[in-house]
Every structure is written in C-alpha cells, then in structure tokens.
C-alpha cells in the first residue's frame, strides 16, 4: 500500500479522468469529524447552560443607578460658588465640568504619551450640566487662583484658549454665600468648617453639596439638619459611592435575601504611604502672606501659623475627624446604601498612633465595632495606615458572602442551608462566585471567566453607562442638580448625612473616651 | 514527494487537530455575543503593543479585527479539518498565530494581565502551533486526504475539457 500512487502529493491521482470511488472516499474522509465536533459542542453547551441555570435561578440582579436614567431639563442655568479649591475641590469642579487650561494641557500631553490615558477624552465627553462657577473662595491664594482658572474655562479649552468670565474671588466665605449671583454652594473645606458653612448657606437659601463627613462636632450636626430642613434646600453629601453601579446590585442581593441571615459586615482601610496617611506635600510658595490663617482656624482651637497643620490638617483633631470621619464614612455610607443601616445601637473602638510619630493627634490604626441588635449583626471597621494588605469589604450571611469593591462577587457558603442541595450535587461551587458583576461589561454573567475577572479590578474609580466610563463624582453632582432643577431628594440627603455623621462621631467618642457609647434613639443623642 | 501511510496518518492527524483547535476557538467566540478582542488587544506587550492598542481603541478597526478573528479562525479550522484550500488555510493560520504571538510575546520581563496556563520563555504554544503549520505547509496532505482532492481534480477536469 505504501507504494500506492495516491500517497504522492505531486500527483495524487493515478491518471486523468473523472472522480472515482477512491477519490470520493479519500476526499471526504475527514468530513465526519465535523459531526464529532458538532456533537461535542452541543454536549458542552448543554452542560454549561445547565450549570448556569442552576445559579441564575438563585441570583438574578437587575438593580441600576436611577441617576443614570433620570432626565431633567437643563435649560435653567445654575450658578455655583465653591468654597475650598484644594485637591478635592478641584476634583469636584472637574466633575461639574470645569478644568483649568493647565490641567487640560497636562491631560492632553498624558494622552499623547500614553494612549491608555483616557482622562482627556473622558472629561471632554462628560455631559455639560449647564452651570457657571460665579464665586470661588479659598484661604490660600494659589488654590483660589486654580479654582478661578478652572471656573473660567467654560469652553474646555487648553492654554490661550477662549475663556469665559472669571468667577469672582471671595476672601471670606460669608460673602460668597451671600452673593446674589450664587444659587448653590459646593463645600470642600477641612472638616471643622463643614457644619458652619452648611448652616450659613442653608439659612441664605443656597443649595449645598458638601464633602464628607457632614460635620466635625456632635452639637453642630443637629443645627445642620435643622437649617437644611427649615430652609428647604437641596442637600447632597459627597459620598459619590452612591452612584457606583455595583452597589445597586449589592443592595438588591441583600433585599432578595441571597446572602441569608447576615451576622457580620466587615469594612476596612489599608494604606501604606505618606500621602495615604495624610502627610501631603507642602506647597513651596505657601506662607503666612498668601494663607488667611485666621479664617482657616475658624471654629478650631487657636494655634500659631503652621504650614504643616494647614496642608496636613487631617492629622489633627483640631480640624479633622480622623479615620472615622475621613475614611470610615465612605464604607459606612456604602453599607448604609446597601443595608439601610441607620445609626447603630452602640460602638466600641480601639487603636492608636503606632506608626506615624509625626506629632499627629488622630490614630493611624483604628478598630471600631458597631452593634445593631435589632438587625442582629455587627458592623466592624478595621484600619491601618501602615500596611497595604487589601482586605476589602464583605457582607457575611449564612448562605453566602458578598465581596464588594467596584466589582461585586457573591460566593456561596460551603455550609449554606439554602444552597446545600446544589452544592452537594456539584451545581454550585463555593470556590467560584455564584454572581459576579464587573463594571464595563455590558453583559452580566453568573459564570465568570478569568479574563473578565482580571479586568474587573482595574476601573475602581469609575462607573459605567452602556460601556462608557463615567466619573461617579460627576454623577453625584448631576444627581444634586437634577433635584435642584426637577425636585426630589438626592441620593445622599440630609437624613443619610445625619446617620453618617452620628455613626462616625460615636466611633470617635468611643475611641477618645475609651468606652462603649450608645445611641439613645428616643432622644436622638449619643450617651 | 511521496508519503508512507504512517507519515500520511500523522500529517493528517496534525492537520485535523490544529484545525479542530482553530474551529473551537472561533465557534466559542461566535457563540458569545459579548465577546470582543478588546481586552486581549489592550493586554498586548512588547514592541508591537502600540499597534495592537491602536486597533483596540478604534471602534471601526476593532469591529474588523473581531470579525476577521472569529471568521478567520472558523474558516482556517474548517479548511484544515476538511482539507479544503489547505495551503491557503495553512498560511492564514500562520498569519493569525504570528499576530497572536507578536501581541503577547513571552519575552523576559513582560507581564500580562491575562492569566497564561503555563510558563514560557520565548517559545510558547502559539509559536509551536505556528511551526507545526509551517511543517504542514511544506508537507501538504489536502490533495491526498481532503476535499482538495476533489476540488483540484475538478479543476484539472475543467481545464482539460
């Protein structure tokens, strides 16, 4: 047979003439393999579908962020005054649609250097909210200038581009609030100024968007609530996590009881850099001439001029609310959004200044446990500013736990009652998430592939609409403006602000006084 | 050039296996309405990466790449399994594998976001499959076992009459 002429590649056919039986046989020899392939494909599809159905009938989450879909006419121009144009204030201006020409050029250059850098494109694509920045107030001249430069750049152009009218610089925040061409105020000052400014703005009938935490002291918290409610202003607390898509899914998962009985919620902060521990750079040109120190101090105890205290104010109780107010509030509000926690029944705390011996008074390691006896669970916060180990946020239920970052994963508990049968049958594996939500993927799939998994962790600061990346801060400001123009309550309103502030204060009091503190729900006071 | 039967069996087996692999990769992507090569392209490293990024970031180019990738894989897979236009399929397969290799070269010092199922140094499975296809190109079998036997005999016939 090996001498068979048909094995000759140059002339496989013995001679000219029509196709004979041997040609057909050899020509079609591999065709049946396609049948084998199709059968294998069919079996595999059926198998995958079977497993997928077993999971999707347990977990089906459709929650979406309503802010993405609310349409409010924007024809009414809103005039904004901003108090505090440091790092966060400028980010808020960017979310509102204003970047200084300098920063824009920086973004353009970055995009030219690295085409993965999407900041320029995203900013240019960001919706125009029909705003004007009419007033800027900052006690540091250089920061104020940056705010003015951003506010004037209404055409979103680079250096030497066309600019709009420059916002007016106010030396004192009171004058900005009182100005007749300011309809609404954004507050991004140190913590100790939040309360007094909200109260002043509310009394002047100006709508308020304020950075977290809502207040610095307990007494002023009540005044803030009263001023906001009495004057009927639209109030938004700056927890932009409220706009993150995955939190809406998490909320639905809890509502649908996917997790079973929840007993423990753990949230954490881990940072390990001077910046992360609030040791910010001191501006080279800053001095007592271009900083209005007296106004900076305001309600805080008097201290002589200090650049350190001015730029690193978060390190001192004199101006800050420490880990509890500054970072825990993010986690608290996220969990409040998902679980409707409200104010806890009690709080204990421990920690200390264990790493940063730089004269700070706020702890760099902090643990706080909040009890919710009526709900029968504990909210635990644990933070270190001197280790990067990422511990995430987890809601632990008897049937499943939910891991929450920007992406969301739900794992069935191996000892779950609800999933017991399916786990035993091998339909659900405790090692693979039964639900996984990855922003940016239009399709939400219960069964994850490693590829998608790896990308999920990338876009932490973003939320997505139809695959388009959106800045949650932008959406949070838009939500506030929607309510100013079209009525309704913003997603982090004064009631949630009150809960956030009181919970954070309880933790701080528990730490400072080294005792268990309680919330008297009847009298609405911390005892 | 003449093959022994054993040589022929293993050359055809190699052709069918590689074809099967291509076909499955193509069909899987076709069956997933959300599949796109964007993630793979964006994970590109090495000296060609900027070219692959530019494909990923241009929606039109991406659409073309996705289409060519899915249908290219299927066409090459079918061609190799059936032995239809075998040489063309083989060359197309080599081109695709070259692109995969260049977008994710296993060079020293390059780190990928996408998990790989093995450890490689310069030589990875794409390169091996590419070399195997090159061998198949030099030792073609489609006209012996495959539709090419019929296709090309028809051609010869048509030419004759």
XYZ file of C-alpha atoms in Angstrom:
688
model
C 0.000 0.000 0.000
C 2.843 2.379 0.777
C 3.674 2.339 -2.832
C 0.160 3.418 -3.666
C 0.371 6.218 -6.174
C -2.339 8.145 -4.306
C 0.102 8.989 -1.473
C 2.064 11.027 -3.947
C 1.408 14.652 -3.200
C 2.604 15.880 -6.576
C 0.128 13.727 -8.403
C -2.273 12.038 -6.043
C -4.477 10.741 -8.804
C -3.305 7.787 -10.868
C -4.433 9.239 -14.146
C -6.707 11.720 -15.833
C -10.433 11.177 -15.955
C -13.441 11.672 -13.664
C -13.582 11.333 -9.923
C -13.665 7.700 -8.905
C -14.822 5.994 -5.725
C -11.403 6.136 -4.148
C -11.226 9.907 -4.716
C -14.567 10.413 -3.018
C -13.606 8.260 -0.092
C -10.282 9.978 0.458
C -11.621 13.419 -0.352
C -14.417 13.198 2.194
C -12.577 11.157 4.793
C -12.361 13.941 7.392
C -15.902 15.264 6.927
C -17.403 13.003 9.635
C -15.074 14.714 12.087
C -17.254 17.793 11.797
C -20.110 15.684 13.081
C -17.991 14.691 16.061
C -17.110 18.324 16.607
C -20.747 19.420 16.481
C -21.834 16.733 18.890
C -19.062 17.683 21.317
C -20.036 21.331 21.028
C -23.681 20.541 21.668
C -22.878 18.480 24.766
C -20.625 21.173 26.159
C -23.162 23.929 25.580
C -25.866 21.904 27.261
C -23.647 21.194 30.208
C -22.603 24.854 30.630
C -26.194 26.004 30.336
C -27.292 23.521 32.969
C -24.792 24.871 35.484
C -25.549 28.428 34.557
C -29.289 27.948 35.033
C -28.717 26.322 38.390
C -27.052 29.524 39.550
C -29.094 32.173 37.789
C -32.304 30.860 39.248
C -30.785 31.670 42.636
C -29.248 35.031 41.833
C -30.749 37.457 39.397
C -29.923 41.084 39.968
C -31.104 43.892 37.746
C -30.502 46.892 40.024
C -29.410 50.016 38.177
C -28.497 53.512 39.236
C -31.584 55.674 38.606
C -29.444 58.808 38.287
C -28.124 57.432 35.007
C -31.588 57.412 33.530
C -33.291 60.392 35.113
C -33.910 63.092 32.534
C -34.357 66.617 33.824
C -34.443 69.626 31.502
C -31.259 71.609 31.967
C -32.378 74.883 30.475
C -32.100 76.724 33.794
C -28.511 77.840 34.340
C -27.291 77.191 37.885
C -24.669 79.500 39.339
C -22.280 77.822 41.720
C -19.977 79.180 44.365
C -17.263 76.861 45.576
C -15.580 77.103 48.963
C -12.292 75.246 49.138
C -10.422 74.617 45.904
C -7.669 72.333 47.103
C -7.275 68.826 45.730
C -10.805 67.625 46.383
C -12.411 70.935 45.451
C -10.726 70.837 42.053
C -11.919 67.252 41.545
C -15.440 68.413 42.254
C -15.031 71.215 39.727
C -13.877 68.642 37.215
C -16.956 66.535 37.991
C -19.040 69.671 37.416
C -17.325 70.228 34.054
C -14.514 72.661 34.844
C -10.818 72.014 34.474
C -8.118 74.664 34.361
C -6.376 75.057 30.981
C -3.144 73.933 32.654
C -4.659 70.665 33.785
C -6.318 70.133 30.423
C -2.974 70.525 28.679
C -1.482 68.088 31.178
C -4.212 65.595 30.281
C -3.657 66.112 26.556
C 0.083 65.563 26.917
C -0.506 62.482 29.024
C -2.868 61.096 26.386
C -0.328 61.775 23.642
C 2.345 59.971 25.591
C 0.189 57.048 26.572
C -2.912 56.265 24.570
C -4.298 54.318 27.510
C -4.630 57.579 29.409
C -8.287 58.411 28.879
C -8.662 61.348 31.242
C -8.809 63.921 28.458
C -11.345 62.043 26.338
C -13.495 61.242 29.323
C -13.520 64.801 30.507
C -14.405 66.119 27.060
C -17.188 63.571 26.740
C -18.583 64.396 30.150
C -22.070 65.856 29.915
C -22.424 69.627 30.082
C -24.535 70.301 33.189
C -25.295 73.939 32.290
C -23.501 75.524 35.219
C -21.408 78.601 35.801
C -18.891 78.972 38.573
C -19.571 82.506 39.754
C -17.671 82.506 43.026
C -14.514 80.940 44.405
C -13.320 81.144 47.988
C -10.147 79.653 49.359
C -7.975 80.919 52.189
C -4.852 80.006 50.178
C -4.327 82.417 47.254
C -2.706 79.850 44.959
C -5.570 77.386 45.381
C -8.083 80.151 44.818
C -6.319 81.026 41.551
C -6.560 77.401 40.421
C -10.274 77.399 41.152
C -10.790 80.621 39.226
C -8.804 79.326 36.283
C -10.919 76.152 36.179
C -14.186 78.029 36.641
C -13.434 80.422 33.781
C -12.622 77.619 31.352
C -16.212 77.145 30.223
C -15.288 76.088 26.695
C -12.992 73.348 27.972
C -10.014 74.674 26.047
C -6.295 74.495 26.664
C -3.737 77.272 27.165
C -4.512 80.540 25.361
C -7.950 79.203 24.504
C -11.203 81.111 24.688
C -12.240 81.699 28.295
C -15.492 82.700 29.889
C -15.924 85.337 32.551
C -13.684 84.573 35.544
C -15.510 83.677 38.752
C -15.249 86.280 41.462
C -12.732 85.564 44.203
C -14.137 85.924 47.702
C -11.726 86.360 50.582
C -14.388 85.377 53.073
C -16.818 82.507 52.590
C -19.678 84.511 54.098
C -19.536 86.983 51.232
C -19.593 84.176 48.699
C -22.671 82.626 50.301
C -24.394 85.989 50.468
C -23.648 86.863 46.832
C -26.790 87.338 44.753
C -25.296 85.533 41.751
C -24.697 82.319 43.693
C -27.592 79.838 43.633
C -25.824 76.874 45.143
C -22.649 76.166 47.071
C -20.091 73.391 46.901
C -18.106 72.984 50.124
C -14.767 71.179 50.053
C -13.002 72.621 53.091
C -11.389 70.889 56.063
C -13.874 69.061 58.279
C -14.082 71.711 61.000
C -15.641 74.160 58.574
C -18.332 71.903 57.056
C -21.016 72.484 59.693
C -20.820 76.281 59.983
C -20.748 76.694 56.214
C -23.711 74.382 55.579
C -25.715 76.239 58.209
C -24.840 79.639 56.784
C -25.601 78.562 53.217
C -28.881 76.878 54.139
C -30.040 79.955 56.028
C -29.263 82.025 52.952
C -31.422 79.616 50.935
C -28.496 78.283 48.907
C -28.420 74.609 47.932
C -25.457 72.702 49.327
C -23.145 69.971 48.128
C -20.681 69.199 50.900
C -17.788 66.804 51.131
C -17.863 64.086 53.742
C -18.008 63.900 56.690
C -21.060 66.045 57.181
C -19.919 67.527 60.499
C -16.973 67.894 62.839
C -18.824 68.120 66.178
C -21.922 66.445 67.546
C -23.847 69.597 68.522
C -23.467 71.254 65.136
C -24.898 68.127 63.479
C -28.355 68.920 64.847
C -28.083 72.522 63.718
C -27.108 71.453 60.245
C -30.139 69.189 59.947
C -32.423 71.922 61.241
C -31.014 74.578 58.920
C -31.248 72.324 55.864
C -34.814 71.218 56.625
C -36.137 74.586 57.756
C -34.881 76.303 54.646
C -35.914 73.528 52.313
C -32.689 73.491 50.350
C -31.419 70.597 48.241
C -28.625 68.981 50.204
C -26.185 66.398 48.927
C -23.433 64.819 50.996
C -20.386 63.973 48.906
C -20.408 60.200 49.058
C -20.073 59.522 45.368
C -20.164 55.774 46.022
C -23.922 56.306 45.857
C -23.520 56.342 42.071
C -21.498 53.162 41.734
C -23.423 50.550 39.830
C -22.227 47.543 41.768
C -23.721 48.926 44.992
C -27.149 48.852 43.443
C -26.657 45.177 42.658
C -25.420 44.528 46.181
C -28.479 46.251 47.590
C -30.702 44.050 45.509
C -28.817 40.919 46.544
C -29.434 41.793 50.195
C -33.084 42.637 49.529
C -33.622 39.339 47.713
C -32.066 37.543 50.664
C -29.407 35.885 48.514
C -26.983 36.045 51.432
C -29.335 34.544 54.009
C -29.154 35.741 57.587
C -26.441 38.395 57.824
C -24.386 38.367 61.017
C -21.271 40.378 60.288
C -20.248 43.198 57.979
C -16.578 43.955 57.737
C -15.143 47.092 56.165
C -11.530 48.078 56.112
C -8.971 50.710 55.216
C -5.437 49.778 54.303
C -2.934 52.310 53.124
C 0.801 52.428 53.336
C 2.183 55.669 52.012
C 2.736 59.140 53.455
C 0.075 60.525 51.087
C -2.343 57.834 52.216
C -1.624 58.780 55.813
C -2.405 62.434 55.037
C 1.212 63.597 55.034
C 0.586 65.741 51.979
C 3.187 67.849 50.223
C 3.515 71.395 51.479
C 3.225 73.895 48.642
C 6.621 75.526 48.078
C 5.241 79.008 47.720
C 2.858 78.831 50.664
C 3.488 81.271 53.519
C 1.672 83.370 56.056
C 1.215 86.103 53.442
C -0.842 84.046 50.995
C -2.763 81.997 53.564
C -5.519 83.572 55.613
C -4.600 81.646 58.758
C -7.219 83.209 60.977
C -10.010 82.180 58.687
C -8.522 78.711 58.361
C -8.623 78.257 62.152
C -12.226 79.459 62.389
C -14.068 77.335 64.956
C -10.914 75.321 65.798
C -8.743 75.958 68.870
C -6.165 78.649 68.214
C -2.691 77.626 67.107
C 0.126 79.700 65.663
C 0.665 79.665 61.909
C 1.806 76.248 60.733
C 2.206 75.085 57.166
C 2.151 71.522 58.404
C -1.197 71.972 60.064
C -2.559 73.810 57.045
C -1.658 71.187 54.453
C -1.897 68.113 56.689
C -4.910 69.183 58.708
C -6.347 65.656 58.653
C -3.700 64.620 61.197
C -5.133 66.801 63.988
C -8.428 66.512 65.800
C -8.378 70.318 65.813
C -9.592 70.286 62.199
C -10.201 66.661 61.354
C -12.459 63.769 62.263
C -9.680 61.210 61.879
C -10.099 57.803 60.342
C -13.696 57.566 61.488
C -14.883 60.720 59.747
C -12.469 60.753 56.861
C -12.340 57.172 55.652
C -14.763 55.007 57.593
C -17.625 57.256 56.442
C -17.063 56.048 52.859
C -17.568 52.476 53.950
C -20.363 53.299 56.313
C -22.278 55.163 53.653
C -21.761 52.343 51.158
C -23.170 49.879 53.666
C -25.938 52.278 54.616
C -26.828 52.481 50.940
C -26.916 48.705 50.637
C -28.341 47.662 54.005
C -30.138 50.796 55.247
C -28.203 50.525 58.481
C -29.190 53.722 60.204
C -27.431 54.703 63.415
C -26.041 51.774 65.430
C -27.170 50.881 68.913
C -23.648 51.040 70.328
C -19.996 51.424 69.449
C -16.628 50.429 70.854
C -13.245 51.363 69.482
C -9.552 50.825 69.957
C -6.331 51.767 68.217
C -3.528 54.233 68.498
C -0.782 56.210 66.836
C 1.504 53.296 66.109
C 3.434 54.243 63.010
C 3.345 57.952 62.187
C 5.165 59.609 65.059
C 4.895 62.994 63.373
C 3.045 64.874 66.050
C -0.408 63.917 64.839
C -3.228 63.511 67.305
C -5.509 61.208 65.276
C -4.794 57.452 65.344
C -3.234 55.672 62.360
C -4.583 52.300 63.434
C -8.235 52.072 64.401
C -10.801 49.359 65.050
C -14.458 50.150 65.625
C -17.319 47.748 66.238
C -20.889 48.940 65.834
C -23.740 46.799 67.102
C -27.164 46.526 65.512
C -29.016 44.254 67.966
C -32.357 44.700 66.227
C -30.897 43.585 62.933
C -28.743 41.041 64.775
C -25.437 41.941 63.178
C -22.206 43.788 63.802
C -20.541 46.358 61.569
C -16.805 46.078 62.025
C -14.265 48.611 60.808
C -10.573 47.979 60.881
C -7.928 50.321 59.534
C -4.197 50.625 59.272
C -2.372 53.446 57.541
C 0.845 51.431 57.614
C 0.066 48.284 55.636
C -1.252 47.851 52.108
C -2.840 44.459 52.605
C -6.184 44.845 50.888
C -8.952 43.356 52.979
C -11.901 44.762 51.065
C -15.482 44.955 52.208
C -17.526 41.896 52.977
C -21.109 41.252 53.983
C -21.298 37.842 55.614
C -24.510 35.854 55.556
C -25.248 32.274 56.480
C -25.855 31.260 52.857
C -23.368 33.435 51.041
C -20.945 36.286 51.434
C -20.655 39.322 49.264
C -17.320 40.907 48.407
C -17.592 44.461 47.318
C -15.151 46.665 45.548
C -16.083 48.378 42.333
C -16.815 44.879 41.162
C -19.004 42.638 43.187
C -18.793 38.962 43.890
C -21.078 36.658 45.761
C -19.775 33.320 46.974
C -21.995 30.546 48.274
C -21.038 29.449 51.758
C -19.926 25.794 51.801
C -22.121 25.257 54.887
C -25.087 27.156 53.482
C -28.559 25.769 54.162
C -30.146 27.332 51.124
C -27.542 26.145 48.625
C -26.819 22.838 50.374
C -28.503 20.653 47.792
C -26.973 22.396 44.817
C -23.530 22.342 46.378
C -23.841 18.617 47.071
C -24.948 17.983 43.512
C -21.983 19.954 42.284
C -24.221 22.562 40.643
C -22.756 25.332 42.750
C -19.130 25.505 43.677
C -18.198 27.504 46.765
C -14.894 28.412 45.132
C -16.441 30.131 42.121
C -18.621 33.221 42.613
C -22.294 32.476 42.070
C -22.633 36.055 40.965
C -20.086 38.436 39.640
C -20.664 41.963 38.446
C -17.940 43.703 36.535
C -18.433 47.300 35.540
C -17.814 47.983 31.895
C -19.033 44.628 30.721
C -22.424 45.066 29.138
C -23.279 41.533 29.932
C -23.602 40.372 33.497
C -22.802 36.755 33.767
C -23.158 34.449 36.690
C -20.283 32.349 35.453
C -17.058 34.288 35.254
C -14.099 33.798 33.016
C -10.626 34.576 34.280
C -10.210 37.204 31.588
C -13.117 39.285 32.750
C -12.069 38.709 36.305
C -8.712 40.303 35.722
C -10.074 43.420 34.131
C -12.655 43.957 36.771
C -10.203 45.214 39.321
C -8.948 47.946 37.025
C -11.541 50.678 36.918
C -12.004 51.320 40.597
C -12.841 54.969 40.357
C -15.447 54.625 37.682
C -18.946 53.583 36.976
C -20.304 52.683 33.569
C -23.243 53.512 31.384
C -23.623 51.435 28.238
C -19.938 50.625 28.407
C -18.936 54.289 28.688
C -16.850 55.178 31.674
C -18.311 57.861 33.934
C -16.854 59.666 36.903
C -19.095 58.921 39.928
C -18.337 62.395 41.298
C -19.811 63.837 38.111
C -22.924 61.704 38.546
C -23.224 62.666 42.192
C -23.145 66.350 41.312
C -25.597 65.727 38.490
C -27.938 63.998 40.930
C -27.818 67.082 43.163
C -28.500 69.409 40.215
C -31.323 67.179 38.978
C -33.028 67.651 42.337
C -32.438 71.411 42.320
C -34.000 71.653 38.860
C -36.568 68.917 38.973
C -37.295 68.280 42.657
C -36.826 65.161 44.706
C -34.180 64.067 47.180
C -30.537 63.483 46.217
C -29.184 60.026 46.860
C -27.181 61.050 49.942
C -29.537 63.523 51.549
C -29.648 65.183 54.947
C -31.164 62.164 56.729
C -28.449 59.859 55.490
C -25.957 62.602 56.297
C -27.208 62.697 59.878
C -26.818 58.933 60.163
C -23.332 59.093 58.688
C -22.207 61.908 60.996
C -23.635 60.386 64.186
C -22.214 56.938 63.478
C -18.760 58.394 62.818
C -18.978 60.549 65.946
C -19.958 57.511 68.033
C -16.823 55.721 66.908
C -14.668 58.747 67.618
C -16.150 59.284 71.071
C -15.707 55.591 71.864
C -12.053 55.856 70.852
C -11.305 59.130 72.585
C -13.103 58.260 75.816
C -12.140 54.607 75.664
C -15.628 53.378 76.498
C -18.710 51.867 74.933
C -21.067 54.571 73.695
C -24.772 54.178 72.944
C -27.280 55.836 70.709
C -30.422 56.898 72.505
C -32.904 56.593 69.695
C -35.709 58.303 71.571
C -33.759 61.386 72.482
C -31.594 61.125 69.345
C -28.419 61.609 71.328
C -25.138 59.816 71.921
C -24.745 58.653 75.526
C 7.191 13.587 -2.985
C 5.579 10.508 -1.640
C 4.421 9.706 1.919
C 4.337 6.361 3.582
C 0.964 5.535 5.107
C 2.264 6.189 8.623
C 3.628 9.560 7.604
C 0.336 10.404 5.970
C -1.724 9.355 9.006
C 0.237 11.592 11.348
C 0.395 14.530 8.979
C -3.383 14.396 8.541
C -3.878 13.916 12.277
C -1.764 17.010 12.979
C -3.740 18.953 10.386
C -7.085 17.899 11.839
C -6.048 18.607 15.440
C -4.840 22.091 14.654
C -7.979 22.646 12.585
C -10.115 21.476 15.467
C -8.362 23.886 17.815
C -8.914 26.816 15.444
C -12.527 25.908 14.814
C -13.338 25.632 18.504
C -11.657 28.950 19.325
C -13.695 30.586 16.579
C -17.016 28.988 17.457
C -16.640 29.838 21.147
C -16.196 33.496 20.272
C -19.050 33.422 17.806
C -21.363 31.868 20.402
C -20.630 34.590 22.950
C -22.435 37.765 21.879
C -20.319 39.785 24.288
C -17.005 38.547 23.109
C -14.592 41.138 21.832
C -10.875 41.102 21.249
C -10.553 44.439 23.028
C -9.305 43.000 26.310
C -6.783 40.778 24.623
C -5.511 43.623 22.457
C -5.257 46.009 25.372
C -3.207 43.456 27.269
C -0.621 43.447 24.494
C 3.002 43.944 25.490
C 6.295 44.197 23.689
C 7.478 46.140 20.689
C 4.225 45.800 18.720
C 1.891 46.723 21.565
C 1.115 50.252 20.395
C -0.152 48.824 17.107
C -2.487 46.446 18.929
C -3.685 49.223 21.252
C -4.498 51.350 18.242
C -6.646 48.528 16.858
C -8.439 48.177 20.172
C -9.136 51.878 20.593
C -10.512 52.475 17.114
C -14.093 51.135 17.044
C -14.059 50.549 13.288
C -10.740 48.741 13.383
C -11.910 46.757 16.374
C -15.051 45.661 14.551
C -12.972 44.482 11.613
C -10.497 42.714 13.870
C -13.277 40.968 15.777
C -14.955 39.850 12.563
C -11.759 38.676 10.914
C -10.653 36.915 14.047
C -13.858 34.958 14.595
C -14.471 34.062 10.960
C -10.778 33.668 10.230
C -10.460 31.103 12.990
C -13.562 29.262 11.798
C -12.503 29.307 8.164
C -8.981 28.119 8.931
C -10.381 25.451 11.240
C -12.798 24.132 8.643
C -10.169 24.317 5.919
C -7.689 22.282 7.910
C -10.158 19.678 9.129
C -11.746 19.181 5.723
C -8.575 19.630 3.739
C -10.235 22.318 1.671
C -7.958 25.009 0.235
C -5.490 23.530 2.654
C -2.476 25.590 1.693
C -4.401 28.859 1.868
C -5.852 27.862 5.243
C -2.412 26.905 6.494
C -0.899 30.233 5.523
C -3.854 32.128 7.022
C -3.409 30.160 10.228
C 0.258 31.075 10.301
C -0.617 34.749 9.880
C -3.135 34.649 12.732
C -0.692 32.865 15.009
C 2.032 35.348 14.137
C -0.267 38.159 15.244
C -1.161 36.363 18.485
C 2.487 35.699 19.155
C 3.561 39.262 18.464
C 0.795 40.765 20.578
C 1.714 38.624 23.588
C 5.359 37.641 23.113
C 6.718 35.589 26.027
C 9.772 37.794 26.346
C 11.758 38.196 29.507
C 10.364 40.936 31.691
C 6.902 41.242 30.125
C 3.983 40.750 32.458
C 0.455 40.040 31.299
C -2.795 40.721 32.990
C -4.407 37.738 31.355
C -3.505 34.501 33.036
C -1.481 32.034 30.976
C -1.830 28.337 31.535
C 1.890 27.629 31.526
C 5.303 29.166 31.847
C 7.116 30.144 28.710
C 10.400 31.627 27.674
C 10.419 32.943 24.102
C 8.697 29.784 22.843
C 5.015 29.419 23.653
C 2.202 27.289 22.267
C 1.328 29.840 19.623
C 4.837 29.593 18.251
C 4.806 25.795 18.337
C 1.450 25.666 16.585
C 2.814 28.139 14.046
C 5.836 25.909 13.398
C 3.571 22.874 13.081
C 1.533 24.717 10.451
C 4.724 25.598 8.617
C 5.570 21.901 8.547
C 2.100 21.146 7.199
C 2.578 23.752 4.545
C 5.789 22.037 3.404
C 4.200 18.593 3.654
C 0.682 19.183 2.355
C -1.951 16.457 2.595
C -5.166 18.127 1.437
C -4.951 16.763 -2.063
C -4.499 13.231 -0.771
C -6.894 13.153 2.171
C -9.241 16.079 1.910
C -11.680 17.981 -0.209
C -8.822 19.423 -2.194
C -8.532 16.030 -3.845
C -11.969 16.614 -5.330
C -11.710 20.359 -5.773
C -8.470 20.201 -7.663
C -9.442 17.201 -9.742
C -12.496 19.140 -10.857
C -10.222 21.996 -11.727
C -7.972 19.747 -13.721
C -11.003 18.275 -15.417
C -12.401 21.670 -16.302
C -9.100 22.692 -17.741
C -8.947 19.604 -19.870
C -12.310 19.900 -21.445
